[in-house]
Backbone as JSON Lines, residues from 0, in Angstrom:
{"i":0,"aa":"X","n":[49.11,127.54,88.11],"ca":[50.3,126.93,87.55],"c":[51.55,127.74,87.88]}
{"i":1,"aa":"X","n":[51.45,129.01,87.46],"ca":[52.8,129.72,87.97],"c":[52.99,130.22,89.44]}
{"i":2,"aa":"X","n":[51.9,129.77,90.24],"ca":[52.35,129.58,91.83],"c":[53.36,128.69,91.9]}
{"i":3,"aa":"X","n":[53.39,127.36,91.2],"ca":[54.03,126.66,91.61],"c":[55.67,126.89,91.32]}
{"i":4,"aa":"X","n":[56.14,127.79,90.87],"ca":[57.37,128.04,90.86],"c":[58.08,129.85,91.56]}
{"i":5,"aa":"X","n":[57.03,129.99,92.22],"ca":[57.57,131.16,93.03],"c":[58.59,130.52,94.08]}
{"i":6,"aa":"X","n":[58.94,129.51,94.48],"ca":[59.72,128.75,95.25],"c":[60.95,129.14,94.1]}
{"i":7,"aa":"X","n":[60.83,128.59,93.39],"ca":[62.37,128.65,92.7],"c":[62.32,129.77,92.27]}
{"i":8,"aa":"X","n":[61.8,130.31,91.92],"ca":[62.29,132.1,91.26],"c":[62.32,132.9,92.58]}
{"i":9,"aa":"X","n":[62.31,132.6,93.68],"ca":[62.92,133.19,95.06],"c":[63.99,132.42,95.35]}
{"i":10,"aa":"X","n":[64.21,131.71,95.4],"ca":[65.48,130.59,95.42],"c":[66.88,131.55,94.47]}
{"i":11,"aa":"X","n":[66.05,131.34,93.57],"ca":[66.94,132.14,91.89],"c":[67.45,133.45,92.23]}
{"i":12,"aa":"X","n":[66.6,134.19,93.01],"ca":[66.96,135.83,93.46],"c":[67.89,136.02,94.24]}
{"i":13,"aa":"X","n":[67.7,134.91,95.29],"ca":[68.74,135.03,96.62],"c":[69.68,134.24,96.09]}
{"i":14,"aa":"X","n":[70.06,133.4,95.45],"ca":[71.36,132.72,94.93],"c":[72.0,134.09,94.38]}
{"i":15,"aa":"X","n":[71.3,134.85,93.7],"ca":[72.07,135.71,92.37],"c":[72.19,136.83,93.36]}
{"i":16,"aa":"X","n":[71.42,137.12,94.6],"ca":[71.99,138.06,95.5],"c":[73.08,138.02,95.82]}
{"i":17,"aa":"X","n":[73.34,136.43,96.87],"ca":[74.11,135.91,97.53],"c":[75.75,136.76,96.32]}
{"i":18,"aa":"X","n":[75.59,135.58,95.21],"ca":[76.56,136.52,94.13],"c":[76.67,137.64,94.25]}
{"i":19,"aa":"X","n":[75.75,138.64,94.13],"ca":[76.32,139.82,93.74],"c":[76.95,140.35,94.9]}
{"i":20,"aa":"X","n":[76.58,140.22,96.27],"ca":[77.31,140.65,97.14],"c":[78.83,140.51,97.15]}
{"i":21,"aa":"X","n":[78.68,138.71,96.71],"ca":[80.22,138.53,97.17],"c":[80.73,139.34,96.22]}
{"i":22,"aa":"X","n":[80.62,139.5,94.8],"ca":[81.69,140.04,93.52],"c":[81.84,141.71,94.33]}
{"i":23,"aa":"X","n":[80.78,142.1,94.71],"ca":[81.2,143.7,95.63],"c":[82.15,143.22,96.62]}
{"i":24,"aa":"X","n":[82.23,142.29,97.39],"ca":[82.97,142.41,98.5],"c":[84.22,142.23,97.55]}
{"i":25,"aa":"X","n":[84.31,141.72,97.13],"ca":[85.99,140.86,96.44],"c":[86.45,142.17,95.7]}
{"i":26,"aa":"X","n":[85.02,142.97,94.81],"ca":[86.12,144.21,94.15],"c":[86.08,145.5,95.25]}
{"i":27,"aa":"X","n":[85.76,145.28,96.62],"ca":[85.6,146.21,97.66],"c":[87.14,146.29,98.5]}
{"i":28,"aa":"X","n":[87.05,144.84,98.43],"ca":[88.5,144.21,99.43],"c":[89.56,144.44,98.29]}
{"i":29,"aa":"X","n":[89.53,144.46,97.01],"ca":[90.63,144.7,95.96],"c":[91.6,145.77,95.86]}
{"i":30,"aa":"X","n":[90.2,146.93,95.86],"ca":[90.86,148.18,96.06],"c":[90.97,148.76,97.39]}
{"i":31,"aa":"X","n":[90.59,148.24,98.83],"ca":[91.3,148.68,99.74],"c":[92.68,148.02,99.83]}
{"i":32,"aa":"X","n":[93.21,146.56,99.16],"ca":[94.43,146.25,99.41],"c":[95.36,146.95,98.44]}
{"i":33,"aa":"X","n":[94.76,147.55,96.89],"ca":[95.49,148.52,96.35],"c":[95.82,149.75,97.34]}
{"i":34,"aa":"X","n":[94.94,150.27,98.13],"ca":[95.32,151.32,98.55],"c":[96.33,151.6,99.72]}
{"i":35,"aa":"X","n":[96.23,150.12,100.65],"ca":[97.14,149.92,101.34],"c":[98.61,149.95,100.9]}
{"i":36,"aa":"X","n":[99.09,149.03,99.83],"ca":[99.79,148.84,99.37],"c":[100.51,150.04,98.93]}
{"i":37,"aa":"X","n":[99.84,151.27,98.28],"ca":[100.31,152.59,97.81],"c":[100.88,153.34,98.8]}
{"i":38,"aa":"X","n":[100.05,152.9,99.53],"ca":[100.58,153.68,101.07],"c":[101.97,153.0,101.89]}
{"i":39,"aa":"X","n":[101.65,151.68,101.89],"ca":[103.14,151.08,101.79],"c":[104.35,151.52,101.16]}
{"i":40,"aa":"X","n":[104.08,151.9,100.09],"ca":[105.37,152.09,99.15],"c":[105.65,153.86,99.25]}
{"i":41,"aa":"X","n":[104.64,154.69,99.68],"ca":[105.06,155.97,99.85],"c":[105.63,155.9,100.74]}
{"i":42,"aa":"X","n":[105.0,155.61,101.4],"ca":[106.05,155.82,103.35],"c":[107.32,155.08,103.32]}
{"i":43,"aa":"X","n":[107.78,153.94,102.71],"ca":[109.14,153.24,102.27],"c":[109.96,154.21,101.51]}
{"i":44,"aa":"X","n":[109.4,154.84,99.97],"ca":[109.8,156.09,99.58],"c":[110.61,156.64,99.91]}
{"i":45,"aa":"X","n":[109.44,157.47,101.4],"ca":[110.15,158.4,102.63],"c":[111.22,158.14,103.59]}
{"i":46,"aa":"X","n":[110.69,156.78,103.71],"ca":[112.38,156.46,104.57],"c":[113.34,156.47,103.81]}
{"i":47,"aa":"X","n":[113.27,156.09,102.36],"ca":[114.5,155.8,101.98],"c":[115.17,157.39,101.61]}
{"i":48,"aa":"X","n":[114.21,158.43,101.67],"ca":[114.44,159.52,101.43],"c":[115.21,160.23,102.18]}
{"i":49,"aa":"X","n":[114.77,159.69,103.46],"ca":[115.36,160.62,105.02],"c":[116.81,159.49,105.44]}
{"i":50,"aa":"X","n":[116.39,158.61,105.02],"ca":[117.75,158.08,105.27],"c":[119.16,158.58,104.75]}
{"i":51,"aa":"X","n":[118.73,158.83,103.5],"ca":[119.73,159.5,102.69],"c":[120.2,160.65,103.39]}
């Protein structure tokens, strides 16, 4: 009887994989665009520093 649902409780694993990857990629890609961004605004900073 519980052969017959190893199909869906492998189904169930790789769906909830599939998920968890993406939520890593999305909070992976989050904080490299925070970090870009920081870096953006230091180096703007600096110009506006040396401009002076």
């Amino acid at each position: 009887m519980f052969e017959n649902y190893f199909g869906l409780i492998e189904a169930l694993l790789v769906f909830g994989l599939a998920i968890a990857f993406f939520l890593w990629q999305r909070h992976d890609l989050k904080k490299a665009r925070q970090k870009t961004r920081a870096r953006e605004e230091e180096l703007k900073a600096n110009r506006e520093q040396a401009d002076d």
